[in-house]
Short mmCIF file of N, CA and C in Angstrom, two decimals:
data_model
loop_
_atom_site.label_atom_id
_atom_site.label_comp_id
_atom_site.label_asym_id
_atom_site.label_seq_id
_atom_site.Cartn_x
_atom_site.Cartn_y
_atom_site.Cartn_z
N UNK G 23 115.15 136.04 101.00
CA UNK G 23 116.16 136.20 102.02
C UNK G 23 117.16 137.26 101.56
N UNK G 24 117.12 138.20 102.60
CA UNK G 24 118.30 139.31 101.86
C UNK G 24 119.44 139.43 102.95
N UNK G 25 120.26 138.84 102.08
CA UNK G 25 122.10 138.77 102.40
C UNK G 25 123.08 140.27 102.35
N UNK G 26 124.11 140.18 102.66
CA UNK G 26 124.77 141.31 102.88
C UNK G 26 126.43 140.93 102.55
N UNK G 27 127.50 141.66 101.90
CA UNK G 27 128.83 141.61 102.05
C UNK G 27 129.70 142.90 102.93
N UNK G 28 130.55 142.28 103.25
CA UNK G 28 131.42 143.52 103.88
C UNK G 28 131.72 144.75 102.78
N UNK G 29 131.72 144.44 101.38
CA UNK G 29 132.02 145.36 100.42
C UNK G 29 130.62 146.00 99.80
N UNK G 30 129.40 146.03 101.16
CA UNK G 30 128.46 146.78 100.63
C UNK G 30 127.74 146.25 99.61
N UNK G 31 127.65 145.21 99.21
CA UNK G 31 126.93 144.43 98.20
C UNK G 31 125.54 144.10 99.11
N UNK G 32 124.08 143.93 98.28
CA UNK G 32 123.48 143.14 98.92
C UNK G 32 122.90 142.28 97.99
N UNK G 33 122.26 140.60 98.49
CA UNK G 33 121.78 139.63 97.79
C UNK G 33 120.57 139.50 98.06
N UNK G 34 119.69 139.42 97.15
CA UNK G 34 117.92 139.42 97.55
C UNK G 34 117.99 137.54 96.83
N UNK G 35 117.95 136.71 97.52
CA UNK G 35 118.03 135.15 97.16
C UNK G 35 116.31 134.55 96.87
N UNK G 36 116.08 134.05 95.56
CA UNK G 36 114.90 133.63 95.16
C UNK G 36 115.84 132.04 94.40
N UNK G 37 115.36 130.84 95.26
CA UNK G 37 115.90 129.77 94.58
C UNK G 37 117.70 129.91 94.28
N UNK G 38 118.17 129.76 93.29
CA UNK G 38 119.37 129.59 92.71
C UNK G 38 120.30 130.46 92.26
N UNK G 39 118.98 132.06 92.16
CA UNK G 39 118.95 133.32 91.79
C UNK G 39 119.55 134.35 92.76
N UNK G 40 120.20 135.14 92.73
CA UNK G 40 120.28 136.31 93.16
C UNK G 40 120.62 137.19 92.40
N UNK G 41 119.45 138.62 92.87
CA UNK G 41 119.44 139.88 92.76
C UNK G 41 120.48 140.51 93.46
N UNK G 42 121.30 141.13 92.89
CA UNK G 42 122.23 141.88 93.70
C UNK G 42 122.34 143.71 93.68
N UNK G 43 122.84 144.20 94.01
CA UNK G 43 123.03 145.42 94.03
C UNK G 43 124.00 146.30 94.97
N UNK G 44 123.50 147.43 95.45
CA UNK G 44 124.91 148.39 96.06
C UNK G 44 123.81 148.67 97.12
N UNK G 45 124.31 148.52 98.36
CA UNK G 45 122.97 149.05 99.78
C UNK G 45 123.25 150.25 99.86
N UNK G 46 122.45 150.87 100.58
CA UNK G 46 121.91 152.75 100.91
C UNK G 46 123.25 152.78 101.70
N UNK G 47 124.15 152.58 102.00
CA UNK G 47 125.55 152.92 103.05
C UNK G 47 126.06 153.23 101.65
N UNK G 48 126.27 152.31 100.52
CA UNK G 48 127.12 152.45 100.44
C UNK G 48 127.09 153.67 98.67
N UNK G 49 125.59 153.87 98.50
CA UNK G 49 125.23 155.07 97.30
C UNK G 49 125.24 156.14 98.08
N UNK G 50 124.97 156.24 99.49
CA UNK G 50 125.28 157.23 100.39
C UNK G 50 126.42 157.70 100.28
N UNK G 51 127.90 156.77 100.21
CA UNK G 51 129.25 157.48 100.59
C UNK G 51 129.68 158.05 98.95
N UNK G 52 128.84 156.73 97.67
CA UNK G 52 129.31 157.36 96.56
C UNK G 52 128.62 158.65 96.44
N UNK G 53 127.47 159.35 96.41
CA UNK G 53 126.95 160.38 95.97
C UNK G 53 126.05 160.23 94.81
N UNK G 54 126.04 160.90 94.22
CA UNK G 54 125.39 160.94 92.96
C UNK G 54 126.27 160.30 91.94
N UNK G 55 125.08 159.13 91.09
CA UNK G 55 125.93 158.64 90.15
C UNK G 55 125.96 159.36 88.62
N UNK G 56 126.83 159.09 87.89
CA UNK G 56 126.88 159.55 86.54
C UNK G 56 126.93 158.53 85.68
N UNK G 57 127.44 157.36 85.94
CA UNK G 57 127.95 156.58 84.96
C UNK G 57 127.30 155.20 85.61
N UNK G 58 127.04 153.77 85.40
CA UNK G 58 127.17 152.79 85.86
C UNK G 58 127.25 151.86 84.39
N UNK G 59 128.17 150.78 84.74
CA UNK G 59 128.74 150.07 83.35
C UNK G 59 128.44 148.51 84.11
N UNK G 60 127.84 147.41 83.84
CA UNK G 60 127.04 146.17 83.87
C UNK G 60 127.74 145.20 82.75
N UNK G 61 127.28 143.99 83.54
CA UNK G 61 128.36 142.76 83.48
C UNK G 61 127.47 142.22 82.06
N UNK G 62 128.55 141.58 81.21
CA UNK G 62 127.38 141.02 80.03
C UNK G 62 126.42 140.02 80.76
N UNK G 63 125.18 139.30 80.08
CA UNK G 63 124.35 138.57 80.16
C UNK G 63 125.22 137.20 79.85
N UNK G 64 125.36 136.05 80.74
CA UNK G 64 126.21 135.24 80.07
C UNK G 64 127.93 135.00 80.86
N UNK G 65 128.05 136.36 81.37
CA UNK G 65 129.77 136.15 82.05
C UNK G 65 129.62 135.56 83.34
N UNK G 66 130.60 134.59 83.61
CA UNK G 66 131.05 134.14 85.19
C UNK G 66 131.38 134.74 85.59
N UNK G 67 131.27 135.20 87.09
CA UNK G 67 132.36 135.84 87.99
C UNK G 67 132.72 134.93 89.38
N UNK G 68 133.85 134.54 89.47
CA UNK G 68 134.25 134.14 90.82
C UNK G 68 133.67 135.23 91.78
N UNK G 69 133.60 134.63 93.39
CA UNK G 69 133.43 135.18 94.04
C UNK G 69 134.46 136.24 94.26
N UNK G 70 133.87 137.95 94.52
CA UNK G 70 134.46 138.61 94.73
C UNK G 70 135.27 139.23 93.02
N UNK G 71 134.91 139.01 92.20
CA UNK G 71 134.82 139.09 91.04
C UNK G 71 134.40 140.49 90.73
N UNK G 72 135.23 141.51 90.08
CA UNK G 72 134.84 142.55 89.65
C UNK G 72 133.95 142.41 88.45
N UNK G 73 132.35 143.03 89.08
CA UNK G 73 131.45 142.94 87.95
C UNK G 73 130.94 144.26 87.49
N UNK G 74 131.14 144.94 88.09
CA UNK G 74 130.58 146.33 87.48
C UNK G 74 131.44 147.21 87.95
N UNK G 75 130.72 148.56 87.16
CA UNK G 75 131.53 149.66 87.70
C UNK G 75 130.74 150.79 87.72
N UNK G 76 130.64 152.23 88.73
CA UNK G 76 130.17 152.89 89.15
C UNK G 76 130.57 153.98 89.36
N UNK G 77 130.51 155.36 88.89
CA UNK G 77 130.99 156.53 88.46
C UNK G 77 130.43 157.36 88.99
N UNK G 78 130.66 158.29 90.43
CA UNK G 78 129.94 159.67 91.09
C UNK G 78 130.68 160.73 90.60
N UNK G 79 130.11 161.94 91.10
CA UNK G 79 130.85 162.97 91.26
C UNK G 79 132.36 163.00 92.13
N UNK G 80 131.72 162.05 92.73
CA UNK G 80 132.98 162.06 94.10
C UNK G 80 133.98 160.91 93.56
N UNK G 81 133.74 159.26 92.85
CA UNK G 81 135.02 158.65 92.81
C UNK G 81 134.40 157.69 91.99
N UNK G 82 135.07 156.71 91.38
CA UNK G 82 134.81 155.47 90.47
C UNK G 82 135.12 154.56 91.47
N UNK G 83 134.22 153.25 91.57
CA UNK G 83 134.27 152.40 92.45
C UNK G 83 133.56 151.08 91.23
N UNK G 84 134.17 149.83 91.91
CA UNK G 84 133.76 148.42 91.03
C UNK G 84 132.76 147.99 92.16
N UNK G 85 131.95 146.87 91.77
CA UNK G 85 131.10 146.81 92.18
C UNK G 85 130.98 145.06 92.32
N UNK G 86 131.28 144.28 93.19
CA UNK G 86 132.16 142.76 93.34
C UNK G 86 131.11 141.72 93.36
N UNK G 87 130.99 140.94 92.43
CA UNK G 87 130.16 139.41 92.73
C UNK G 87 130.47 139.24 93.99
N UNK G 88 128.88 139.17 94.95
CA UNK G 88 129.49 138.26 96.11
C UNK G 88 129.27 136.84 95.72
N UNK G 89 129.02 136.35 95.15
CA UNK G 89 129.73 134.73 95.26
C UNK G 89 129.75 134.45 93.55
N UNK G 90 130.50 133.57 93.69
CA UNK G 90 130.70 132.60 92.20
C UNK G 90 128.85 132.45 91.59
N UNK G 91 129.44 132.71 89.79
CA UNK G 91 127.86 132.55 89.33
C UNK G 91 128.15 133.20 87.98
N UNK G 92 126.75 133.00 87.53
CA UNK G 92 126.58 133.18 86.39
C UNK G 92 125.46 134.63 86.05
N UNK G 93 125.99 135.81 85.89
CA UNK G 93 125.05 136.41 85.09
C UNK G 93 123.65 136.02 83.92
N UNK G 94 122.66 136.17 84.57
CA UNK G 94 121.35 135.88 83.99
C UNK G 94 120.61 137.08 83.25
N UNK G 95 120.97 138.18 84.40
CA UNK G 95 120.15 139.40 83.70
C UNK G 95 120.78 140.75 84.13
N UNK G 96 120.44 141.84 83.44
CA UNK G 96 121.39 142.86 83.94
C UNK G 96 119.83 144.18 84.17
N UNK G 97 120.10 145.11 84.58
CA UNK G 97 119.10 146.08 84.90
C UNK G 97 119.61 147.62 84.20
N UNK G 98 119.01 147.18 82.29
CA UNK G 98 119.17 148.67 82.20
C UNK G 98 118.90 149.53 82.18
N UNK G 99 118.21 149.88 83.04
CA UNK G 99 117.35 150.77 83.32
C UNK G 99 118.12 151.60 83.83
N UNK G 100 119.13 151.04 84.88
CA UNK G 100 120.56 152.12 85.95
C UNK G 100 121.17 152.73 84.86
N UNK G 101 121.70 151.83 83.39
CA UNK G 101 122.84 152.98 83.01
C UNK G 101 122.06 153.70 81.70
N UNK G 102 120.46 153.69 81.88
CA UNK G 102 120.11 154.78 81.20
C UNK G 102 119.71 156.17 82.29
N UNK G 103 119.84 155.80 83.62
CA UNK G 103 119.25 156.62 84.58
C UNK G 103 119.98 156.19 85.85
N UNK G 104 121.72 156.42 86.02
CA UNK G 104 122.19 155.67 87.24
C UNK G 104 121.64 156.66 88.40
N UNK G 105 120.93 157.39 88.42
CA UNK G 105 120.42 158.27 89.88
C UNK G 105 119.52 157.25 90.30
N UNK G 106 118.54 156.09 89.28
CA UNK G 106 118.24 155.14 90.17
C UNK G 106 119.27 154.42 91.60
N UNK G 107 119.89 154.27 91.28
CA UNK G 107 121.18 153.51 92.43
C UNK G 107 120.67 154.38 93.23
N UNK G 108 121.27 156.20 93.19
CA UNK G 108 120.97 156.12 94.44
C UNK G 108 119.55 157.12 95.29
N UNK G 109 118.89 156.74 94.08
CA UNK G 109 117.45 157.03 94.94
C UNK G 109 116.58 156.07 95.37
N UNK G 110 117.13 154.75 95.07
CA UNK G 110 116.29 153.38 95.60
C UNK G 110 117.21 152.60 94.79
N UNK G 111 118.73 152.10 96.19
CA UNK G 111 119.56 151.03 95.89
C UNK G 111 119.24 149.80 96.19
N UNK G 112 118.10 149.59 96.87
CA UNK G 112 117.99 148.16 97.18
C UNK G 112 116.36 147.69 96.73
N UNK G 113 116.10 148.67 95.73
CA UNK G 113 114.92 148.46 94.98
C UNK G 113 114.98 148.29 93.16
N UNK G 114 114.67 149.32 92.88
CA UNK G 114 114.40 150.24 91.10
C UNK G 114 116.16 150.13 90.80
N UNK G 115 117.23 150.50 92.00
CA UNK G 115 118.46 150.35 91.33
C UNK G 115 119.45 148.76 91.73
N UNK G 116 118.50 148.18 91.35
CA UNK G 116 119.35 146.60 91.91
C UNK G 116 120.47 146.24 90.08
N UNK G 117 121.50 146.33 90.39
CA UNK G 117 122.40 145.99 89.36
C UNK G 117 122.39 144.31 88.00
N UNK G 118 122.14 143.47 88.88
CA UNK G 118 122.27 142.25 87.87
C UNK G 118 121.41 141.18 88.80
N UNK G 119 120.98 139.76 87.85
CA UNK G 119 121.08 138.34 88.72
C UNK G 119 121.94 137.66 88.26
N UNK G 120 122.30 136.91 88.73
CA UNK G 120 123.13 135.88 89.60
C UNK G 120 122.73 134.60 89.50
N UNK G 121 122.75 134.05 88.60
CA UNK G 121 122.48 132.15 88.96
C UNK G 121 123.79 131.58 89.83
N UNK G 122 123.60 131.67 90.86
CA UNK G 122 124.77 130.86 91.82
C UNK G 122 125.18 129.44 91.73
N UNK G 123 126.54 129.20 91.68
CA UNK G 123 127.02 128.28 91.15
C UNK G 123 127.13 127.37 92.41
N UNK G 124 126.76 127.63 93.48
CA UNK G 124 126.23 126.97 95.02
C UNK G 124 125.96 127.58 96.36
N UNK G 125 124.36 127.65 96.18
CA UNK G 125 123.26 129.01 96.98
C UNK G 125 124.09 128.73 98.28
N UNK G 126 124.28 127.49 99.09
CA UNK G 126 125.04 127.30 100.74
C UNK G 126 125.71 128.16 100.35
N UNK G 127 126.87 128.64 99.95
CA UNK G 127 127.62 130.07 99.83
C UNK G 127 127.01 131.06 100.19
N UNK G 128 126.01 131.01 100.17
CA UNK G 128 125.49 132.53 100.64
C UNK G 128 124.99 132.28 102.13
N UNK G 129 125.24 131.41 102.97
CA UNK G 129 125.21 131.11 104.03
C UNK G 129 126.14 132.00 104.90
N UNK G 130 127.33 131.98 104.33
CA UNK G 130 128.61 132.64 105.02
C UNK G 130 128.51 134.09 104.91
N UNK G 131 127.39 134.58 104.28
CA UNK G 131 127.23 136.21 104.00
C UNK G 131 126.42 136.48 105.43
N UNK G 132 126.70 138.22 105.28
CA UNK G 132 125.87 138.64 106.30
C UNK G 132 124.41 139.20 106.48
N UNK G 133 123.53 138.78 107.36
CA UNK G 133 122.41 139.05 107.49
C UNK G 133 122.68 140.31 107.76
N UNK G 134 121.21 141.15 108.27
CA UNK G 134 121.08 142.70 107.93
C UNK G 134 121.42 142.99 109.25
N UNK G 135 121.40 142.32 110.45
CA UNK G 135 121.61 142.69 111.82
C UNK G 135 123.64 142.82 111.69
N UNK G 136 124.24 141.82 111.00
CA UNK G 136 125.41 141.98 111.00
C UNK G 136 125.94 142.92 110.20
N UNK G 137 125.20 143.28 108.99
CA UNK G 137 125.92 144.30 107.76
C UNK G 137 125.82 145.92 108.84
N UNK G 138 124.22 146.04 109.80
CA UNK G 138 124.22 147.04 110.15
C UNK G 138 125.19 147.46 111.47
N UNK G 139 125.63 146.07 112.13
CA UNK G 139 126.41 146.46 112.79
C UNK G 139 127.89 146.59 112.52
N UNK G 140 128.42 145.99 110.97
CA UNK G 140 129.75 146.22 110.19
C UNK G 140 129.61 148.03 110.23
N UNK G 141 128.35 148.78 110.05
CA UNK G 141 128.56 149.83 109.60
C UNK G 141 128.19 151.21 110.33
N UNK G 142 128.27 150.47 111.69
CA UNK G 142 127.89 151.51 112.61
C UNK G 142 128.84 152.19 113.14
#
């Protein structure tokens, strides 16, 4: 099931898990990345929780837990090569998982019909 936030986040939900990352809107407005910096293996973040951070040509932007959870795994593959992000953000450049500290939370997120119409 793939979820959506107003802050451009998206959630790919397997069980308890989520994959998260940055959607094509929103590696589109950053540009090309240079930098991307990832949450330890192990840290909580409340929802809305600054977990990463993300460095273009154009601006530095954080990158927000959508919901409360626990970091499981991180993807470093982005900050040996952050042009993954944005040549396949919702694939090869997915940022961290997520053990959710209660999956119904991701109920209140937005499906892809609503994220695409937040961004039309």
């Amino acid at each position: 099931m793939l979820k959506f936030t107003a802050e451009h986040e998206w959630l790919k939900l397997d069980g308890d898990v989520a994959t998260v990352g940055i959607t094509q809107h929103a590696a589109d407005q950053l540009g090309d990345l240079v930098f991307v910096e990832l949450p330890e293996i192990g840290a909580s973040f409340d929802k809305n929780g600054e977990a990463a951070t993300v460095e273009s040509v154009k601006a530095a932007s954080d990158v927000y837990c959508p919901l409360a959870g626990e970091i499981v795994e991180i993807n470093d593959a982005i900050t040996a090569d952050p042009s993954l992000v944005s040549s396949d953000p919702q694939g090869k450049g997915w940022f961290f998982k997520l053990k959710l500290s209660n999956v119904a939370d991701a109920d209140a997120l937005l499906d892809e019909a609503a994220y695409k119409e937040l961004i039309a």
